[in-house]
Coordinates of C-alpha atoms and ligand atoms in Angstrom, one line a residue:
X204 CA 0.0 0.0 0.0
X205 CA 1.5 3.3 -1.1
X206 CA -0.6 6.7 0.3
X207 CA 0.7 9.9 -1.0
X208 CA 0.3 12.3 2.2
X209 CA 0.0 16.2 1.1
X210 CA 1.2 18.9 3.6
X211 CA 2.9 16.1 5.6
X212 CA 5.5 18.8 7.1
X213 CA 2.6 20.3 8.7
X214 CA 1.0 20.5 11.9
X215 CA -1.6 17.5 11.3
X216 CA 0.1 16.3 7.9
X217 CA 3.4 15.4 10.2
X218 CA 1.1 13.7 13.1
X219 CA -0.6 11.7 10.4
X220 CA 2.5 10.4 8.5
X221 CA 4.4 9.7 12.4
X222 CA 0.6 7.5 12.8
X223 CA 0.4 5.6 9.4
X224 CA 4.3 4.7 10.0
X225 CA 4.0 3.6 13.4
X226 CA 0.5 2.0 12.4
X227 CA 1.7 -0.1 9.5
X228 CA 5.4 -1.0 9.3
X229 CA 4.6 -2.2 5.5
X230 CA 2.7 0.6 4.2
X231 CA 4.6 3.3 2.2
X232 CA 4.2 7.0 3.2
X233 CA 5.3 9.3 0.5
X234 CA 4.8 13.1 1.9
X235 CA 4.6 15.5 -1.0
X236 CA 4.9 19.3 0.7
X237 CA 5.7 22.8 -0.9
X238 CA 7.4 23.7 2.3
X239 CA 5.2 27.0 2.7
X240 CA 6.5 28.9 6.1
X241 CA 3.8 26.4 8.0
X242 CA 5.9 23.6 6.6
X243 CA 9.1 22.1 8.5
X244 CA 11.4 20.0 7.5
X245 CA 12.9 19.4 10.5
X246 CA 9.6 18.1 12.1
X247 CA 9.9 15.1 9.9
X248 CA 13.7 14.2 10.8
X249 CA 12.3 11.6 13.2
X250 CA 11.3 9.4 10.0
X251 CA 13.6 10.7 7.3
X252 CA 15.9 7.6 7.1
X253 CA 12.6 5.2 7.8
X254 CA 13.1 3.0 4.4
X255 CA 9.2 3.3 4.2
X256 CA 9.0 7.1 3.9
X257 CA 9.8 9.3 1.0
X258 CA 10.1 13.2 1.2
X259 CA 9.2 15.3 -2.0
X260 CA 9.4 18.9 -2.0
X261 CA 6.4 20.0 -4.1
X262 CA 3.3 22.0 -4.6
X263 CA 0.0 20.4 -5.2
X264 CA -0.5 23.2 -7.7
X265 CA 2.2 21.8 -9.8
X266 CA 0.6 19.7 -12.5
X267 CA 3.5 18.6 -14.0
X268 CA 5.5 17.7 -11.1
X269 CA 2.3 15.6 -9.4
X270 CA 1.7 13.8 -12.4
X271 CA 5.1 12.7 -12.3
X272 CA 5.3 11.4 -9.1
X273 CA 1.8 9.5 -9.5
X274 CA 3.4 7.7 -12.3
X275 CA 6.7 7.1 -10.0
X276 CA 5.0 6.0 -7.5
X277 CA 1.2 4.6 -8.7
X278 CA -0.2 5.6 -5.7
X279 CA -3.0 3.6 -3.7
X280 CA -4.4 6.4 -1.9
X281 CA -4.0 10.1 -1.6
X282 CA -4.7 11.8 1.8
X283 CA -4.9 15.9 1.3
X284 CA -3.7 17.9 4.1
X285 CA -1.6 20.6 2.3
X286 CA -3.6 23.9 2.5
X287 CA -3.4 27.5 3.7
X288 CA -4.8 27.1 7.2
X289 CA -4.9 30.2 8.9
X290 CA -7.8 32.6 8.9
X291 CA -6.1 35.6 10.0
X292 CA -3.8 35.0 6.5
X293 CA -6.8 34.2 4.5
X294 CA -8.7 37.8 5.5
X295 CA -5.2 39.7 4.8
X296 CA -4.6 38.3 1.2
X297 CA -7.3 35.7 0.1
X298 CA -5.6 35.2 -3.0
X299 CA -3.2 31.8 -2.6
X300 CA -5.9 29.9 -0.3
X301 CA -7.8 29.7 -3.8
X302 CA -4.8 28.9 -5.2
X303 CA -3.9 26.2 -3.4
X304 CA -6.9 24.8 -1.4
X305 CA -8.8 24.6 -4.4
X306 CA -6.5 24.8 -7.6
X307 CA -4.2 22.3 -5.6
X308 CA -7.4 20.0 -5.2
X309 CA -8.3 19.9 -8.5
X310 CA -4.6 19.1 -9.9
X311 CA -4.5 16.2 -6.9
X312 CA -7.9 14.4 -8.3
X313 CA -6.9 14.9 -12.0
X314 CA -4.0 12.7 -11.0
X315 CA -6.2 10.1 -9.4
X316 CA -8.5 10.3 -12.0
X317 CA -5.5 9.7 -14.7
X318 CA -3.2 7.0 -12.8
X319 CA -6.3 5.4 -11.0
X320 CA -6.4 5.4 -7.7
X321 CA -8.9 2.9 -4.5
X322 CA -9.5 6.6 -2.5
X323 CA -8.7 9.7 -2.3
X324 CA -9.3 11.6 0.9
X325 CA -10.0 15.6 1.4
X326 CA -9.1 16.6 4.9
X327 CA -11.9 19.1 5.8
X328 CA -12.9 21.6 8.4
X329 CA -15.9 22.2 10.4
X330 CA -15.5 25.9 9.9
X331 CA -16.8 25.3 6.2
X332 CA -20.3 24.8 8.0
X333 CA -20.4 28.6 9.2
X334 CA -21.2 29.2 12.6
X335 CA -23.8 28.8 15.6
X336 CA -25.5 31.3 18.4
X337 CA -24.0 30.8 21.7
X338 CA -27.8 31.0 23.1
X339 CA -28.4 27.8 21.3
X340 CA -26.1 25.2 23.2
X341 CA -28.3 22.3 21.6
X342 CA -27.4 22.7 17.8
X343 CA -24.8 21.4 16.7
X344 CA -23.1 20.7 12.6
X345 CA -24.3 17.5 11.3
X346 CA -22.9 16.5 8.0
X347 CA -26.4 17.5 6.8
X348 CA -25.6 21.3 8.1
X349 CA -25.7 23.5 4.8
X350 CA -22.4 25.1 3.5
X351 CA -22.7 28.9 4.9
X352 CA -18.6 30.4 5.0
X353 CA -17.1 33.2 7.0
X354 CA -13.8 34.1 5.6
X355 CA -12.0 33.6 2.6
X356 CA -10.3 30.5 4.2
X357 CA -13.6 28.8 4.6
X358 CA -14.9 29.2 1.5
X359 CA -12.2 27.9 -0.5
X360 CA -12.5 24.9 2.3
X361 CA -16.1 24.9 1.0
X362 CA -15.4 25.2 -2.5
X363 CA -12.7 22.5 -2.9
X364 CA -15.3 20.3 -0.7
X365 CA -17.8 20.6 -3.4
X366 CA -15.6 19.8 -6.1
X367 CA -14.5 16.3 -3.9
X368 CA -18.3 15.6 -4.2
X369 CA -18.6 16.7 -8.1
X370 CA -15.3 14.8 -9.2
X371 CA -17.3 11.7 -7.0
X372 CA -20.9 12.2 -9.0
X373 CA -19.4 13.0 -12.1
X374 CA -16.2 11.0 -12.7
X375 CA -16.7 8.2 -10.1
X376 CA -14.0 9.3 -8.4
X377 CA -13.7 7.0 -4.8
X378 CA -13.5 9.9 -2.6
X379 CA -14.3 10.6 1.0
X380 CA -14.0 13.7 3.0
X381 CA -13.5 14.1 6.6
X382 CA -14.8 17.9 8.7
X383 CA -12.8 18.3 12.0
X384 CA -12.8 20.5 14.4
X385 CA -10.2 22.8 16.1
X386 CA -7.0 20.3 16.7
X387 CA -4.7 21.2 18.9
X388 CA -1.2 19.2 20.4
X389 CA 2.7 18.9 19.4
X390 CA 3.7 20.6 15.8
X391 CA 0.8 23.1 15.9
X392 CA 2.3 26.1 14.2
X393 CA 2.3 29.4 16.8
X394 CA 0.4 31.5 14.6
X395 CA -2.6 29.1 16.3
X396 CA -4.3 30.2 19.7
X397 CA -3.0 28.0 21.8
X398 CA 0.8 27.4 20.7
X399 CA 0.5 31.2 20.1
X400 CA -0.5 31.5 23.7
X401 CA 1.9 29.2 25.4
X402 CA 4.9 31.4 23.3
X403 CA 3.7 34.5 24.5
X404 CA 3.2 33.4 28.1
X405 CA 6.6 31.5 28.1
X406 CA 8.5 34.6 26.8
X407 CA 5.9 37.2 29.4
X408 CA 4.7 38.8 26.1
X409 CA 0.9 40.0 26.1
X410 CA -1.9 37.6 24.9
X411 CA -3.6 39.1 22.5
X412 CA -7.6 37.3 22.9
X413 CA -9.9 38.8 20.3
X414 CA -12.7 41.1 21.2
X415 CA -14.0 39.7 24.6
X416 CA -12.8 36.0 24.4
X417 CA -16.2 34.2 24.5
X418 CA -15.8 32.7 21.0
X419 CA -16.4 28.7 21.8
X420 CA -13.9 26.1 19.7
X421 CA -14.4 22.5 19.8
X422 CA -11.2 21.2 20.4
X423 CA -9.9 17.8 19.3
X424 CA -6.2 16.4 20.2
X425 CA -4.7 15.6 17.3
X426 CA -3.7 12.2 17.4
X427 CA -7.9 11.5 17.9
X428 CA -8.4 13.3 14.5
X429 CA -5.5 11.2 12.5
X430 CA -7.1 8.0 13.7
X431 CA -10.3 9.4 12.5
X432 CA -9.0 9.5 9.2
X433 CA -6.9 6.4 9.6
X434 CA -10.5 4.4 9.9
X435 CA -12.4 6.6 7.3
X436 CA -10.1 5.5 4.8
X437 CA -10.1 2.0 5.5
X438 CA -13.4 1.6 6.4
X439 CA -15.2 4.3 5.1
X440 CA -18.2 4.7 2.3
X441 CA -17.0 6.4 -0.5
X442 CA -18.4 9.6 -1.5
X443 CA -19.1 10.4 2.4
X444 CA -18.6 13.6 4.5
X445 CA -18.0 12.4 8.1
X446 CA -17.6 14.8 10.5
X447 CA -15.0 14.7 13.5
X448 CA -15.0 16.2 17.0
X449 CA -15.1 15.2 20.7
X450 CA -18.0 17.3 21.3
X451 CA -14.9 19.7 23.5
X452 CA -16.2 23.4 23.7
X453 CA -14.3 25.6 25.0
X454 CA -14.2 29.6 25.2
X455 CA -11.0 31.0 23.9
X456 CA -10.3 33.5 27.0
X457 CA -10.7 30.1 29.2
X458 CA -7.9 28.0 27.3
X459 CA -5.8 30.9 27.8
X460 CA -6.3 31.4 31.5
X461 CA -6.1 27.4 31.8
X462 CA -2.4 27.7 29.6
X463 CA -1.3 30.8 32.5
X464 CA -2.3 28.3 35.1
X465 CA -0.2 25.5 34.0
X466 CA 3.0 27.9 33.4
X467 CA 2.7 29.9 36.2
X468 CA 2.2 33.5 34.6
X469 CA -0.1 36.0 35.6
X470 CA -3.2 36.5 34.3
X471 CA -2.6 39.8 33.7
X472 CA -0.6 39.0 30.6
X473 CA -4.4 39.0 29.3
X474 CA -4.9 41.5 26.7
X475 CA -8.1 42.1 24.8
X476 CA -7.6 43.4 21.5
X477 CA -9.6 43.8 18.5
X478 CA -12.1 41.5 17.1
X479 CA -11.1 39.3 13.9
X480 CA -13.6 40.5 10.7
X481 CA -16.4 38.4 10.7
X482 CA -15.2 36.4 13.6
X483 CA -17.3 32.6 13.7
X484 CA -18.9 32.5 17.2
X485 CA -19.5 28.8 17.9
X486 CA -18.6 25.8 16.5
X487 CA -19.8 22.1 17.6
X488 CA -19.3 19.1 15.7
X489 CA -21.9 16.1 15.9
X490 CA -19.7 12.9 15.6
X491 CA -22.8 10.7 15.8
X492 CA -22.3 9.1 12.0
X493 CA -18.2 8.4 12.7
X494 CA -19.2 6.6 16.2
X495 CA -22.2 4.8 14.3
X496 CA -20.4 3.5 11.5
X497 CA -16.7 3.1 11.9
X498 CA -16.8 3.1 15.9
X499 CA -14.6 6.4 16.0
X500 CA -14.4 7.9 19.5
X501 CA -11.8 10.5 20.7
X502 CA -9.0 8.9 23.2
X503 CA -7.5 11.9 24.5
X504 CA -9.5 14.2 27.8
X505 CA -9.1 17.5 27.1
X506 CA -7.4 17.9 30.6
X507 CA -4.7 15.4 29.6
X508 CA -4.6 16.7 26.2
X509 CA -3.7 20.3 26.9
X510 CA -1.1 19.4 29.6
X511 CA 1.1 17.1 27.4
X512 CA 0.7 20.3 24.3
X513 CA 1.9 22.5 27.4
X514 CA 4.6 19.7 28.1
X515 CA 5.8 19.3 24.7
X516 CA 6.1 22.5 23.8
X517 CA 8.6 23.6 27.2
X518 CA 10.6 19.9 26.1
X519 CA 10.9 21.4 22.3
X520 CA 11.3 25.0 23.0
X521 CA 13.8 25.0 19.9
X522 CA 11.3 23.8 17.6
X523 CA 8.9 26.9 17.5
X524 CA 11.7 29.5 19.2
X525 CA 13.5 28.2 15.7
X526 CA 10.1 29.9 13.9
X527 CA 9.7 32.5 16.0
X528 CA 13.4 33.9 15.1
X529 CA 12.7 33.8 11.7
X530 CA 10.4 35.7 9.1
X531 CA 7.3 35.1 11.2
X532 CA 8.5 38.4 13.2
X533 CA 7.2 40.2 10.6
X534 CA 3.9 38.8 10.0
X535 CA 3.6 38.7 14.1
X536 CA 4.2 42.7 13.7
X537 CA 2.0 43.3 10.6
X538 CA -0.8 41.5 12.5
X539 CA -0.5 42.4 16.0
X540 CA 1.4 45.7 15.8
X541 CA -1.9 47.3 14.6
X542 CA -4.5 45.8 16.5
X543 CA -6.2 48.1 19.0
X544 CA -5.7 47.3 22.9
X545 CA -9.4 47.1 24.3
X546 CA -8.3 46.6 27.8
Ligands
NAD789 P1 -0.6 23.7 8.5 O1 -0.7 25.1 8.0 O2 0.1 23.4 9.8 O3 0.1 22.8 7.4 C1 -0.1 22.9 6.0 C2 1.0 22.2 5.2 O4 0.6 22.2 3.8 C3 2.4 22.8 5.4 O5 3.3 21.8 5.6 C4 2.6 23.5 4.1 O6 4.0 23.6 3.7 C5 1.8 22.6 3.1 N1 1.4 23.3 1.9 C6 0.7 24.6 1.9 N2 0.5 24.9 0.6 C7 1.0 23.9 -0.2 C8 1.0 23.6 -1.6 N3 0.6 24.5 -2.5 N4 1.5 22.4 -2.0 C9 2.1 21.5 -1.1 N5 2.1 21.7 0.2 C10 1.5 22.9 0.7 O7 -2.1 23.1 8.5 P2 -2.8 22.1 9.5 O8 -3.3 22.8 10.7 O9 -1.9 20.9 9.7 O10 -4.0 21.7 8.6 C11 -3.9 20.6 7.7 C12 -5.3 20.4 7.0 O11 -6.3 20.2 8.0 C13 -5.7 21.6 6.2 O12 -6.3 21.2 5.0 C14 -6.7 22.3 7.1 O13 -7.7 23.0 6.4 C15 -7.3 21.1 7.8 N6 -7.9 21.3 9.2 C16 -7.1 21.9 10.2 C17 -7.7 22.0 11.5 C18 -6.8 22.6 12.6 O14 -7.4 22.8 13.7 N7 -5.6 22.9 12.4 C19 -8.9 21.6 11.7 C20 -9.7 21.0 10.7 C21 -9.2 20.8 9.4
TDX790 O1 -4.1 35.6 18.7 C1 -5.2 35.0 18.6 N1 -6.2 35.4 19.5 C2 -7.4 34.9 19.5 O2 -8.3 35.3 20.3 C3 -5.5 34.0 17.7 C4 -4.5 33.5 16.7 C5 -6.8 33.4 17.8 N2 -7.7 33.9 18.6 C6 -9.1 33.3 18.6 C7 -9.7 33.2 17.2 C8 -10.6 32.0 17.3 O3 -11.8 32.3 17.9 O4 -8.9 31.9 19.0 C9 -9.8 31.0 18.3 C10 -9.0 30.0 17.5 O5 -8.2 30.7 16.5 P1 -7.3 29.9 15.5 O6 -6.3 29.1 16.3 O7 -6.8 30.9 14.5 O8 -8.2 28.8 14.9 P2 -9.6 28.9 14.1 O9 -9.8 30.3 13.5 O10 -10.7 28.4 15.0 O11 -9.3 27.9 12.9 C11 -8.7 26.6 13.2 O12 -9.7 25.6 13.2 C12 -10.3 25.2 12.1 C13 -7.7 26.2 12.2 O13 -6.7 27.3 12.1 C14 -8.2 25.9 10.8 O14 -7.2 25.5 9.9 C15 -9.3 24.9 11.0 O15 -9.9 24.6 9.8

């Protein structure tokens, strides 16, 4: 079994490939990754010399270059994660999340389409489901929720979604597609809230919490959500949406004073600052169809989860202080530099 993994240098991308390799010692992982700033290399060093694990530097966009390594490598299955992930980016320049969350998409099922392929997998996001009313604590997204998008991220999350489903109905395509919520754990970039948070608090720097902090995210360690799509593409029907979460809300200003509990730092750190455009309010996955048909239920407390993120991230402090150093001081500046103090 070969499985081409896409933005495998990635937050989830480089969980998933440590999971598949660990999983099955005959299975071979290819990761295929443009090596965007969210992409590292060195997270991967762990597997590099694994004899079942091939790095290719490459974007998805890249029709040529994909094509070629579909016929090099005739594929099995294709698991998407490369995409531009981060709101914030999306509502500053739009312009390369259509590039490559939907161009890239299309490119990645032509191949499948042209060498053949038993699945190909779209990693999804509950955010392409809009959001709900914090008064309404009983509704949550089924994968019968319509489509209704926020920011530019979204939509092309949306938009790439629906072409899965039209490459499926039109071509025949064997496709599945997976919505998760918020992830959190080791390897999340710290652009994120919560690596972003532990930085800050770790260096005394202010955390910045948008408008009042009351935004609820369903958090999901991220080991739960590669198993989740571990099962979906063994087990799962094709041309079927399952959605992924551990039904974990959480307001944002109360992960941040649970991360200033756990290091130590004063809450007073705490700075409210001004609202993201067209900030989601809620969000709140119903896993009912994963946990009815492929058994799917998340492993990982939240309580446990958060304290071995907080743990990992003081044991590889050179990891993210190696991103922090970098160009990101620019784009922390651009982004927070102007933002309004509210209190
Ligand atoms: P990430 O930003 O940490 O990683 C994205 C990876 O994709 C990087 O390694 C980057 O180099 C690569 N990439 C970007 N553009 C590329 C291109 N054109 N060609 C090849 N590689 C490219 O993102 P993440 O948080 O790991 O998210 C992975 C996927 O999961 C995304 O599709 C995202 O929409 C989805 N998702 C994320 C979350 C979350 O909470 N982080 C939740 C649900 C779904
Ligand atoms: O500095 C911050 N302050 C703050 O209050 C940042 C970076 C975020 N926030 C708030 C905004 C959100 O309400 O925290 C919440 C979480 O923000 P992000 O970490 O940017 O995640 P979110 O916007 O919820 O999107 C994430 O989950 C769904 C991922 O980045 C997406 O890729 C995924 O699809």
């Amino acid at each position: 079994m070969t499985i081409i993994v896409t933005g495998g240098a990635g937050f989830i991308g480089s969980n998933f490939v440590f999971h598949m390799l660990d999983t099955y010692p005959d299975y071979r992982i290819v990761c295929l990754d443009k090596l965007t700033y969210a992409g590292n290399l060195s997270t991967l060093e762990p597997v590099m010399d694994n004899p079942n694990f091939r790095f290719v530097k490459l974007d998805i966009c890249d029709r040529e270059g994909v094509y070629r390594l579909f016929e090099e490598e005739k594929p099995d299955m294709v698991v998407n994660f490369a995409a531009e992930s981060h709101v914030d980016r999306s509502i500053e320049d739009p312009e390369v999340f259509l590039r490559t969350n939907i161009l890239g998409t299309q490119v990645l099922m032509d191949a499948c389409r042209k060498y053949g392929i038993r699945r190909y997998h779209q990693v999804s996001t509950d955010e392409v489901y809009g959001d709900l009313p914090l008064d309404r604590p009983d509704l949550f997204f089924t994968e019968e929720t319509p489509i209704h998008t926020s920011s530019p991220y979204s939509a092309s999350k949306a938009s790439a979604d629906l072409l899965v489903l039209a490459y499926y109905r039109t071509y025949g395509l064997s496709v599945t597609i997976s919505r998760c919520s918020n992830n959190y754990g080791p390897y999340h970039f710290p652009e994120k809230l919560i690596p972003l948070m532990i930085a800050n608090a770790l260096n005394d720097k202010p955390l910045p919490v948008y408008g009042q902090g009351l935004n609820v995210r369903d958090w999901l360690y991220v080991e739960d959500h590669c198993k989740a799509i571990d099962l979906i593409l063994h087990k799962g029907r094709e041309g079927q949406v399952y959605n992924v979460g551990g039904h974990n809300e959480m307001r944002n200003i109360d992960i941040v004073k649970i991360i200033c509990k756990a290091l130590g730092k004063p809450e007073s750190l705490i700075t409210y600052v001004t609202d993201r455009k067209g900030h989601d309010m809620r969000y709140a996955i119903d896993p009912t169809k994963i946990h009815r048909e492929l058994g799917w239920e998340p492993e990982t407390k939240f309580a446990d989860g958060i304290q071995k993120t907080i743990a990992w991230y003081l044991e590889n402090r050179r990891w993210w202080e190696t991103i922090l150093s970098g160009e990101y001081q620019n784009y922390y500046e651009k982004m927070y530099g102007s933002r309004e103090t509210l209190g």
